[in-house]
Short mmCIF file of C-alpha atoms in Angstrom, two decimals:
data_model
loop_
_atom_site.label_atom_id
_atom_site.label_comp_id
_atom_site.label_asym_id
_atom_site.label_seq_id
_atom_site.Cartn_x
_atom_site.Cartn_y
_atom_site.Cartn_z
CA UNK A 1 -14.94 23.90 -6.25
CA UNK A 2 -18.24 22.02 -4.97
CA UNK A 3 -18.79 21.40 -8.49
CA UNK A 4 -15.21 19.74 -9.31
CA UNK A 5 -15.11 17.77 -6.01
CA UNK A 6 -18.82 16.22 -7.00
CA UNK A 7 -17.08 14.60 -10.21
CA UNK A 8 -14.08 13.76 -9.14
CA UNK A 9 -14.50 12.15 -5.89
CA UNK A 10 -17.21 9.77 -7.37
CA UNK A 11 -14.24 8.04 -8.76
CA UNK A 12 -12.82 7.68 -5.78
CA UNK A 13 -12.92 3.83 -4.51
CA UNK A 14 -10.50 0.67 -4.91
CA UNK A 15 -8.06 0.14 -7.56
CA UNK A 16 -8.51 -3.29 -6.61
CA UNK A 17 -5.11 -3.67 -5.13
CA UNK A 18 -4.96 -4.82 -1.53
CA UNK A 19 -1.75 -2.77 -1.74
CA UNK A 20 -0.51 0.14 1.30
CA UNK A 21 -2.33 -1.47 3.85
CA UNK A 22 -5.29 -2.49 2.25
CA UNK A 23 -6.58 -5.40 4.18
CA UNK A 24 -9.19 -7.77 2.58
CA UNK A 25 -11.10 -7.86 5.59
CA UNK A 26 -14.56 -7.57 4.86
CA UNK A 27 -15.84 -6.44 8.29
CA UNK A 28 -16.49 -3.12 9.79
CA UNK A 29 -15.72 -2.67 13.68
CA UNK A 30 -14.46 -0.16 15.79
CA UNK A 31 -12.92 -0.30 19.41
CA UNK A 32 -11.75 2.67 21.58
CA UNK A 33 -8.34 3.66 22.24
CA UNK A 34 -7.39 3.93 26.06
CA UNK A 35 -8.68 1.61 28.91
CA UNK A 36 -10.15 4.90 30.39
CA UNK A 37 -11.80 5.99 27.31
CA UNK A 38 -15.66 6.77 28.48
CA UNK A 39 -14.49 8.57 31.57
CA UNK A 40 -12.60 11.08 29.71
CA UNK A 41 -14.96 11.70 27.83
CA UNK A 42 -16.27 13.75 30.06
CA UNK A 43 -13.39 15.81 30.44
CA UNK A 44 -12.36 16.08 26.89
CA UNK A 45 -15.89 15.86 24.97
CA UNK A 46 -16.07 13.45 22.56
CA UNK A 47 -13.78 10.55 21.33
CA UNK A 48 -12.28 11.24 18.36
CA UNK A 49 -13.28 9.23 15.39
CA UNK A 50 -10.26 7.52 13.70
CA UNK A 51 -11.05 5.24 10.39
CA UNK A 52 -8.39 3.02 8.92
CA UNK A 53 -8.94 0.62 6.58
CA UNK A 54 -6.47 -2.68 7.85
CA UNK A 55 -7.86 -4.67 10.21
CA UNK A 56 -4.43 -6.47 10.72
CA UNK A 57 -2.81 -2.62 12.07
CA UNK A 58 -5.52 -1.80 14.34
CA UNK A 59 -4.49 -3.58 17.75
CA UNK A 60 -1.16 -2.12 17.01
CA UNK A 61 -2.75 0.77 16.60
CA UNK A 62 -4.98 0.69 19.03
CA UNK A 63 -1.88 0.72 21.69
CA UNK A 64 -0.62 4.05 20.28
CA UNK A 65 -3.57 5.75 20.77
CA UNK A 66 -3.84 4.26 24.12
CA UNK A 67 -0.69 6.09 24.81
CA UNK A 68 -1.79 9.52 23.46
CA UNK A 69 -5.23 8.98 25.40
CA UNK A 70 -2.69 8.63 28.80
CA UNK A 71 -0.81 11.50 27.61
CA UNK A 72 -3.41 14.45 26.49
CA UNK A 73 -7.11 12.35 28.15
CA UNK A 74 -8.40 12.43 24.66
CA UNK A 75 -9.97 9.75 23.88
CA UNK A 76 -9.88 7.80 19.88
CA UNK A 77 -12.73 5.57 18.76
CA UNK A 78 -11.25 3.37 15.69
CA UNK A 79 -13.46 2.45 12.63
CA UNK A 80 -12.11 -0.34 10.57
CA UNK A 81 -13.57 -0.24 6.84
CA UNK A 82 -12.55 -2.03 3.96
CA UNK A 83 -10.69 -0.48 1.25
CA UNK A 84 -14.07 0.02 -0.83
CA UNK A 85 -16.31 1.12 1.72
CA UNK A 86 -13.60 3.47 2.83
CA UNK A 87 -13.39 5.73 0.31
CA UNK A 88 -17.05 5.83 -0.45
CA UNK A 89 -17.71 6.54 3.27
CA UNK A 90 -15.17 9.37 3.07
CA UNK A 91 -16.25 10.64 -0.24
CA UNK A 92 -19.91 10.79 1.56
CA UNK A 93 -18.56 12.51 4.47
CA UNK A 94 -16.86 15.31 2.57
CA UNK A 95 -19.40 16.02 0.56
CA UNK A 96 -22.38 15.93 3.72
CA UNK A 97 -19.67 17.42 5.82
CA UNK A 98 -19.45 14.50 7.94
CA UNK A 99 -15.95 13.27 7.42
CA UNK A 100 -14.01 10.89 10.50
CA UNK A 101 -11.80 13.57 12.48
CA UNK A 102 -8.36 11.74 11.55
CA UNK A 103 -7.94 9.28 8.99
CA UNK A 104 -5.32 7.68 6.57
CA UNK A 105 -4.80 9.93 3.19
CA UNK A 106 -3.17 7.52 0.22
CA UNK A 107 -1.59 8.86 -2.76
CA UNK A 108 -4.19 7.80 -5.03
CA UNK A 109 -7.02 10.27 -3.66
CA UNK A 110 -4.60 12.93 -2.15
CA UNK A 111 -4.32 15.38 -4.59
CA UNK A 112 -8.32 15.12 -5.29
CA UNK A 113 -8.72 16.19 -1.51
CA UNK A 114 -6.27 18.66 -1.21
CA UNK A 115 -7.23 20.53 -3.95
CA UNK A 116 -10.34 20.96 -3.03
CA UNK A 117 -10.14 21.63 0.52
CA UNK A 118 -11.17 19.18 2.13
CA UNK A 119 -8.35 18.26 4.05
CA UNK A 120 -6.62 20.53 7.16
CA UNK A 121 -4.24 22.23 6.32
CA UNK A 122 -1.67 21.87 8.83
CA UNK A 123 1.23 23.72 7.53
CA UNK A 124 1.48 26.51 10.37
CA UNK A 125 0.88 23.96 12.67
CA UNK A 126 3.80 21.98 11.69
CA UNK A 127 5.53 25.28 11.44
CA UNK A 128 5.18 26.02 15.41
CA UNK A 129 5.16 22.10 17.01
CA UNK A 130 8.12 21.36 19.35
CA UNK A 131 6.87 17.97 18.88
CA UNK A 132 6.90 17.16 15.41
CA UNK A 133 10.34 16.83 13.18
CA UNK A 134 9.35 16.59 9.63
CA UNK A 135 12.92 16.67 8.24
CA UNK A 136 12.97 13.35 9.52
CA UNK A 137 10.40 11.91 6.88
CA UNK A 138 11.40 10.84 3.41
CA UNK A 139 10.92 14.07 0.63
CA UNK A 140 8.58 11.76 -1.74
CA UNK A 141 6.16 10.77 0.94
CA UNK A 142 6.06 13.97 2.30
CA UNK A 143 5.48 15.83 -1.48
CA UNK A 144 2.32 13.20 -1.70
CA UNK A 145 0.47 15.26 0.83
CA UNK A 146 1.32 18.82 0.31
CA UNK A 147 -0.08 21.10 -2.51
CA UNK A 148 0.62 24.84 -3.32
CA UNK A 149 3.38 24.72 -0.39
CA UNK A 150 0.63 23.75 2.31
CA UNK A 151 0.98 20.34 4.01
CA UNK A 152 -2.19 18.38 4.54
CA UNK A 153 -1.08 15.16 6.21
CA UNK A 154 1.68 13.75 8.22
CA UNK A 155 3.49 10.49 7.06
CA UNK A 156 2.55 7.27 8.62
CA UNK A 157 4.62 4.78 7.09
CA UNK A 158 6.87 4.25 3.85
CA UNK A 159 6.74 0.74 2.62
CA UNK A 160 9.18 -1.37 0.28
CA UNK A 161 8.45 -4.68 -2.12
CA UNK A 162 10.21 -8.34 -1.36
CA UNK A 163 9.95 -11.73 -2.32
CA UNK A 164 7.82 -14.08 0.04
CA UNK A 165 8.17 -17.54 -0.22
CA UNK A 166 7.47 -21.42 0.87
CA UNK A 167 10.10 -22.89 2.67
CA UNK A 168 8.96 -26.06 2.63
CA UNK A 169 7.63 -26.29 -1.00
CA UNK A 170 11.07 -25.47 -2.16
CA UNK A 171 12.50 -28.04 -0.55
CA UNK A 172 10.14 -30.61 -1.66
CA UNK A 173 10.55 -29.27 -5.45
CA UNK A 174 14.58 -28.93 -4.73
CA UNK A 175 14.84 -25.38 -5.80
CA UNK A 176 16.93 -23.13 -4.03
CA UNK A 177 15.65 -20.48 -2.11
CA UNK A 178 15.45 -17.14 -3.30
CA UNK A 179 18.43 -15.21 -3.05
CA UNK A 180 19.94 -11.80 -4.33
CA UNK A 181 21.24 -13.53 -7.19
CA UNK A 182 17.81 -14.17 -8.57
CA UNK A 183 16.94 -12.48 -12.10
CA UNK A 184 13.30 -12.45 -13.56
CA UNK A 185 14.24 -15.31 -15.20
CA UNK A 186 15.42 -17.57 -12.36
CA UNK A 187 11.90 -16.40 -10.59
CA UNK A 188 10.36 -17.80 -13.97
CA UNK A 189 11.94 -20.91 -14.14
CA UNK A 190 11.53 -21.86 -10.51
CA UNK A 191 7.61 -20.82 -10.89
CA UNK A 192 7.13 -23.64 -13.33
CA UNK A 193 9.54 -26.32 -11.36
CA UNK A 194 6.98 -24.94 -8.36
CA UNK A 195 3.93 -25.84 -9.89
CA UNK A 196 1.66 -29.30 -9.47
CA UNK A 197 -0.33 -30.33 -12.31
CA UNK A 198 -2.72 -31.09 -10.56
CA UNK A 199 -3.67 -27.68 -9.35
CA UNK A 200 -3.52 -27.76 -5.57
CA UNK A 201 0.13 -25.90 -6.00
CA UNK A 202 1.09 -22.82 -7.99
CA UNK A 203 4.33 -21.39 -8.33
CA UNK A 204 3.58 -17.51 -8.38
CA UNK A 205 0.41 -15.72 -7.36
CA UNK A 206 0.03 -11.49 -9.08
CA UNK A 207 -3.66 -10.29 -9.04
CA UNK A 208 -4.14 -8.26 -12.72
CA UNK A 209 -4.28 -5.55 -10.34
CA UNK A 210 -1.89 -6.28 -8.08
CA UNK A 211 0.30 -3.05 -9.73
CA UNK A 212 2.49 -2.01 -6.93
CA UNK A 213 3.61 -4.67 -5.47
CA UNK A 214 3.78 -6.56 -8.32
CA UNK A 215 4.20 -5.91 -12.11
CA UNK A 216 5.02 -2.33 -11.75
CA UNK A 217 8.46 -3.35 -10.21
CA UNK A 218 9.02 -5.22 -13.18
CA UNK A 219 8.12 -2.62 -15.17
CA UNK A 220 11.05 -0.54 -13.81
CA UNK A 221 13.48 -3.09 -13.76
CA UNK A 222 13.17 -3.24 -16.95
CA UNK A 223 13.79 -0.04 -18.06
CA UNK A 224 10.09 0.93 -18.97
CA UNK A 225 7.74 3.66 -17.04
CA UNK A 226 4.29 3.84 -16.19
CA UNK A 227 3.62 7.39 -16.39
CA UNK A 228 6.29 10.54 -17.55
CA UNK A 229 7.90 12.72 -15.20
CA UNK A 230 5.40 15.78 -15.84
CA UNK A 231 2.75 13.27 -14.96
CA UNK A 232 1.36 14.23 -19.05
CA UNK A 233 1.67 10.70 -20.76
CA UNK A 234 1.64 7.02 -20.35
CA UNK A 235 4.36 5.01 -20.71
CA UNK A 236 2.49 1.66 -21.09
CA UNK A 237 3.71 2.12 -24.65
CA UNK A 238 7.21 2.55 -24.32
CA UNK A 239 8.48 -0.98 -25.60
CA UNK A 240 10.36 -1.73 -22.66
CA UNK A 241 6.80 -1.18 -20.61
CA UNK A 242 5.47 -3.95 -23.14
CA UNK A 243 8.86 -6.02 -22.73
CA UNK A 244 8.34 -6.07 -18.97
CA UNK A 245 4.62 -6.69 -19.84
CA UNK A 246 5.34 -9.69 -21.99
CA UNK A 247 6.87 -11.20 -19.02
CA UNK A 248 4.01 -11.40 -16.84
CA UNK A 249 2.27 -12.73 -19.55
CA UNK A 250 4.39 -15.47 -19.88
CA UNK A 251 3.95 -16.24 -16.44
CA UNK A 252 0.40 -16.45 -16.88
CA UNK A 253 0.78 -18.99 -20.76
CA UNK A 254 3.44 -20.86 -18.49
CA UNK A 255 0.21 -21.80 -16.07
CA UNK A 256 2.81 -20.78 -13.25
CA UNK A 257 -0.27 -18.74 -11.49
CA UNK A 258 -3.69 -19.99 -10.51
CA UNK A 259 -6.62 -18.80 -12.53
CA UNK A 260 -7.84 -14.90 -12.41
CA UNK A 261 -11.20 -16.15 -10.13
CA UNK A 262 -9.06 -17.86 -7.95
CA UNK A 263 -6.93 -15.00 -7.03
CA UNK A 264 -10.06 -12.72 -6.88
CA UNK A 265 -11.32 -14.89 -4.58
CA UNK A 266 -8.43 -15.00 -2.71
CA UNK A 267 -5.60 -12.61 -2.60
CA UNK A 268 -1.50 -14.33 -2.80
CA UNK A 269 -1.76 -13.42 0.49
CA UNK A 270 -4.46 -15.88 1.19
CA UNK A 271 -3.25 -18.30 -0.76
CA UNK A 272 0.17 -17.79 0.26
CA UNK A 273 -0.63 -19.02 4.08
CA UNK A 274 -3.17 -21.42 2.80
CA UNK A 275 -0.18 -23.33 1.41
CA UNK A 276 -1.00 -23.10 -2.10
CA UNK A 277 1.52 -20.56 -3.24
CA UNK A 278 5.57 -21.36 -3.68
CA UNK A 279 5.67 -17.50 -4.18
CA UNK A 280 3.67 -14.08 -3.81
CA UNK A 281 5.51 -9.94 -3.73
CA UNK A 282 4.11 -8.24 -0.97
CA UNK A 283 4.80 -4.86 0.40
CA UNK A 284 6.28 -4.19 4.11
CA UNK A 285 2.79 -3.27 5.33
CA UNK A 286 1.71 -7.27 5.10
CA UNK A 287 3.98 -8.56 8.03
CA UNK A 288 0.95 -7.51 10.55
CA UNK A 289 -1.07 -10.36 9.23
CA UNK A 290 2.03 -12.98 8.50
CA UNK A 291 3.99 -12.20 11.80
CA UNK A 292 0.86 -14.05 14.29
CA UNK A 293 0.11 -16.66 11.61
CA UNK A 294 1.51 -20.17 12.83
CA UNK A 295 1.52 -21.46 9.24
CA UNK A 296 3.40 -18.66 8.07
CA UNK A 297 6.04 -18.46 10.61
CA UNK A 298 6.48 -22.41 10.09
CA UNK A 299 6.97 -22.32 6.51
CA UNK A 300 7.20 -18.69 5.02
CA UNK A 301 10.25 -16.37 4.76
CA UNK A 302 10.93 -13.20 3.09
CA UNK A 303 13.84 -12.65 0.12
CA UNK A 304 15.17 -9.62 -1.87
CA UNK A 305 12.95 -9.05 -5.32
CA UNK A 306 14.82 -10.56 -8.25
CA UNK A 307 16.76 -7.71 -10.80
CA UNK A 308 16.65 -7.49 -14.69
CA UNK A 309 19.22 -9.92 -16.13
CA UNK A 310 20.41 -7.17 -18.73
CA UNK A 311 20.15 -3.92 -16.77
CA UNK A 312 21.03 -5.31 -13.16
CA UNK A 313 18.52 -2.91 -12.15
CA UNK A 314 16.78 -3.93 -9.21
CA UNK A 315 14.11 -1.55 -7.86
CA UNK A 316 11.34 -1.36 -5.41
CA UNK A 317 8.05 0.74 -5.89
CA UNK A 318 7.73 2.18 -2.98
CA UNK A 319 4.85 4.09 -1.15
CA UNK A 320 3.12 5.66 1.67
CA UNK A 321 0.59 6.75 3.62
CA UNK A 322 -0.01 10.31 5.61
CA UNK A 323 -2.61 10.70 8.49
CA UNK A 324 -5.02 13.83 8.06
CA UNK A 325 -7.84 15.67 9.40
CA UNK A 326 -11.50 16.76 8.00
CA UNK A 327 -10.76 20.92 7.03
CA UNK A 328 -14.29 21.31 8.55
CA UNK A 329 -14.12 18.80 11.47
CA UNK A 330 -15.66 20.10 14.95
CA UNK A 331 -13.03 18.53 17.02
CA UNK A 332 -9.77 19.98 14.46
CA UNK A 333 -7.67 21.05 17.49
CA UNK A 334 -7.99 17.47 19.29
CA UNK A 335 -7.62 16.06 15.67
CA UNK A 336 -4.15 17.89 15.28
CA UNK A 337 -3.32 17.02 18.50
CA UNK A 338 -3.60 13.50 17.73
CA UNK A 339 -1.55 14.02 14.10
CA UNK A 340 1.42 15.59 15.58
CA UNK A 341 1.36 12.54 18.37
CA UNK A 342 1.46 9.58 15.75
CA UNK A 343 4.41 12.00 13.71
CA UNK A 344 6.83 12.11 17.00
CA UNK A 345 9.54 9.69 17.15
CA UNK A 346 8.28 7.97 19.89
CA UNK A 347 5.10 6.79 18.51
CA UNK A 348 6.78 6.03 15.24
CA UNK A 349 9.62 3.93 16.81
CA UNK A 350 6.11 2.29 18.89
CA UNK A 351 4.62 1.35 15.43
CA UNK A 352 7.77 -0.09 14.32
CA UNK A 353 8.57 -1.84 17.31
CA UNK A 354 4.86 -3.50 17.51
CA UNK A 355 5.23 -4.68 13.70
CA UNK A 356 2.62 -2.69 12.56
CA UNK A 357 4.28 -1.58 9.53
CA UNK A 358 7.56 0.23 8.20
CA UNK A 359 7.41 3.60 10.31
CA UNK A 360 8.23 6.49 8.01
CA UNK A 361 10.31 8.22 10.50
CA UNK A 362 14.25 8.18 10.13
CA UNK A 363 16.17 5.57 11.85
CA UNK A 364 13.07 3.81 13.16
CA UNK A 365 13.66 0.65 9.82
CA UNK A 366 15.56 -1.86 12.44
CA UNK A 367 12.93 -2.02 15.19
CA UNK A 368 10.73 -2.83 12.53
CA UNK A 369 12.73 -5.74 11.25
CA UNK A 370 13.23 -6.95 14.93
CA UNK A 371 9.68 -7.72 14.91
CA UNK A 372 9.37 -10.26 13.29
CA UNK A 373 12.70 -12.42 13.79
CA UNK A 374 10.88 -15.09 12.16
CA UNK A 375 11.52 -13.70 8.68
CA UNK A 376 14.11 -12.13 6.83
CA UNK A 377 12.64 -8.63 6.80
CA UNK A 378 15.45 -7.03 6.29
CA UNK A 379 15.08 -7.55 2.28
CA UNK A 380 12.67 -4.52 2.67
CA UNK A 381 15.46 -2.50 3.20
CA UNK A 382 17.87 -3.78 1.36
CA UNK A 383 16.10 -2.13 -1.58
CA UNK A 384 16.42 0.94 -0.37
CA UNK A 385 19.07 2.19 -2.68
CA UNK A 386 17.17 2.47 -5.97
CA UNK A 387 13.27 2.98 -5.15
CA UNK A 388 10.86 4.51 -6.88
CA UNK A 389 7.56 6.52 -5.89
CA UNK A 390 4.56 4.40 -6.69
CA UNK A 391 3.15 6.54 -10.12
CA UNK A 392 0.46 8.63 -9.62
CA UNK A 393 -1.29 11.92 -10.53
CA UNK A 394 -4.74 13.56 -10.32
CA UNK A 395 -6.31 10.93 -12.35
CA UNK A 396 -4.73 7.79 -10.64
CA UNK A 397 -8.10 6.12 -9.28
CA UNK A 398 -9.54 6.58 -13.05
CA UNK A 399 -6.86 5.47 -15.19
CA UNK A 400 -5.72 2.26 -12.67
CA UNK A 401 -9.40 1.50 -12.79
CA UNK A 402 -9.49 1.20 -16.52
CA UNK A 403 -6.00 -0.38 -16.36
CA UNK A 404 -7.00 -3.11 -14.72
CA UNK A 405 -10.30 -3.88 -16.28
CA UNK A 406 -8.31 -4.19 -19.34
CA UNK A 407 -5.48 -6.72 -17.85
CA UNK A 408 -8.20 -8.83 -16.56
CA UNK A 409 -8.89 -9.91 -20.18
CA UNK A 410 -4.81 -10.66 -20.52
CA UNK A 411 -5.53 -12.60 -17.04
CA UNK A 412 -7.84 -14.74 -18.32
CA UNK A 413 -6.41 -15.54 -21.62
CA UNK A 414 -8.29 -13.00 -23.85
CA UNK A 415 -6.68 -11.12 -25.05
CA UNK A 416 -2.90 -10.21 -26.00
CA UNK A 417 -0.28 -8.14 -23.90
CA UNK A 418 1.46 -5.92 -26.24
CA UNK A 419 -2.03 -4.62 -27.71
CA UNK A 420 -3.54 -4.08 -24.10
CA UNK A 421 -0.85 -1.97 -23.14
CA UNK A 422 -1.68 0.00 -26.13
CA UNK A 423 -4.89 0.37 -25.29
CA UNK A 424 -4.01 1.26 -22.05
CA UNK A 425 -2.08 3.79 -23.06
CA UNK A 426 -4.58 5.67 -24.97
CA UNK A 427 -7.46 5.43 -22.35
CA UNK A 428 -4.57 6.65 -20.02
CA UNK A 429 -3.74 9.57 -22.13
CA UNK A 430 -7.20 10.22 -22.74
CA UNK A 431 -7.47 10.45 -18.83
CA UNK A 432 -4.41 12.62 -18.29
CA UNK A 433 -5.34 15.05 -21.06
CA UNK A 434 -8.29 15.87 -18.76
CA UNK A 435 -6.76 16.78 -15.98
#
């Protein structure tokens, strides 16, 4: 298994989406968890080491732990990473044995880690906590994290798309704001009435790999798929996949979107509370770095995703994220201890209530909309009906990867939609096929 986890673990990094809580942030810090922190050390050994990668959570965070640090006099140490240096740093530690002692598992790299044992596997512990109710967590996020019938992670959050958009440019432009009668085309047309000439406005910012919060939604909407049920083949081929495809393309032709370098440079987010986006999708995780910004709460707001004219379908890609342990971690019973903490209701109902980001736990949605009065956050939930588990499978890192090296070209005006997402599908099968 050393063997397999060497070559498939070096894939392992960014798909280049800044989606699931993946903040942009480009620094690495880490602050301890609990006023009291260096004086129980003492007492309890060691602080546990705790790596995220969103800057924006940690103080939210950071309050949590406080609380479990008052409760058990453990004490956390959080490391903030960015999404890149994350996964490299925990692809080093599992391989030199060195891995944090809790840390965020994502769908992408789950299955990688689980199967190769790398992760602790908590299911008897589950099986005799008083603390911990996982019948309270959704079935999807909770099947991202368990393999052969063992459970490697507990969920943190479950996150939905919506619609974020400038107040004030709207009003300037006189187009109504977003509402649930919006189709894809409405969302086009108001993208182009949204747009200066001059280039210091842009109707819609959508990275080419800005997949999950962005053209994958469309994708569904429109009746295509990005990957089959058994996880076997693509479905980037399937002409409703190159319909939905099409669309995005048009977006781009339409100059309703600033240039690929600009929005590598800086993400919708960034561009959103810069003023120089009318409109930008982002997931439920985001409103930690909106809900402080004075710019944002001035002139932003939050609206339902537009549906498919034809279908009526409206869906939301939806995802989330588990907290786990090393397998081979010196401090695993502290490490549990602090899993089964963050899983109780009352630290998920905490993370809610702080605005950190959508707790996963059942009934905890409306503290998390309270928030953040500011904006309409309760679009996030009002796709709640038809949602859809962000596409994955062993291969995910690899084959988003080569997806979006290949959209870049369609991006920048090189190349042509429908073929790409033939070519897609191939180097997707191709990848697939291998698993």
């Amino acid at each position: 298994m050393a063997g397999m986890m060497g070559l498939s673990l070096t894939a392992c990094g960014s798909t280049g989406n800044t989606g699931d809580g993946n903040a942009a942030d480009n620094t690495t810090k880490e602050s301890a968890a609990g006023d009291n922190a260096s004086t129980n050390e003492n007492a309890s050994g060691d602080a546990l080491s705790v790596m995220i990668w969103d800057t924006y959570q940690e103080p939210g965070l950071k309050k949590i732990m406080d609380d479990f640090t008052k409760e058990t006099g453990i004490p956390t140490q959080i490391q903030v990473v960015t999404w890149n240096e994350y996964w490299t740093l925990l692809e080093a530690g599992a391989q030199g044995g060195s891995m944090p002692d809790v840390f965020w598992m994502h769908s992408n790299e789950a299955q990688r880690y689980m199967e190769n044992d790398m992760l602790l596997d908590l299911t008897d512990k589950i099986k005799d906590s008083d603390k911990l109710d996982m019948s309270k967590f959704p079935e999807d996020i909770k099947e991202l994290y368990s393999y052969n019938d063992h459970v490697y992670a507990v969920p943190k959050d479950i996150d939905t798309i919506a619609l974020w958009y400038n107040k004030t440019m709207f009003d300037e432009a006189g187009v109504a704001y977003p509402d649930d009668t919006w189709t894809w085309d409405t969302l086009a047309e108001a993208a182009k009435k949204l747009t200066k000439a001059d280039g210091s406005q842009y109707g819609l910012g959508m990275k080419s790999d800005t997949n999950h919060e962005g053209y994958y939604n469309i994708i569904y909407d429109m009746g295509g798929k990005v990957i089959s049920d058994d996880k076997k083949t693509s479905g980037y081929d399937d002409p409703n996949t190159i319909k939905a495809m099409q669309y995005v393309e048009q977006l781009i032709k339409d100059g309703s979107m600033p240039s690929s370098q600009t929005l590598s440079e800086n993400g919708p987010d960034v561009l959103l509370r810069s003023g120089q986006l009318a409109m930008a999708f982002q997931g439920s995780w985001m409103i930690s770095s909106f809900k402080d910004d004075d710019y944002a709460k001035e002139n932003l707001d939050v609206a339902i995703m537009p549906k498919d004219a034809e279908s009526g379908r409206r869906c939301s890609v939806y995802n989330g994220l588990g907290w786990a342990a090393s397998a081979n971690g010196k401090n695993t019973d502290n490490a549990w201890k602090l899993i089964e903490y963050l899983g109780t209701e009352a630290a998920q109902k905490k993370q809610a209530e702080l605005g950190v980001t959508m707790s996963a736990y059942e009934g905890t949605s409306e503290d998390w909309v309270k928030s953040a009065p500011e904006f309409n956050l309760q679009a996030y939930l009002d796709v709640r009906d038809d949602m859809v588990i962000r596409p994955y499978s062993r291969s995910t890192v690899i084959w988003e990867n080569k997806t979006n090296e290949l959209l870049k070209e369609v991006w920048a005006g090189n190349a042509d939609m429908a073929e790409t997402c033939k070519k897609i599908a191939e180097e997707m099968n191709a990848s697939l096929a291998e698993e």
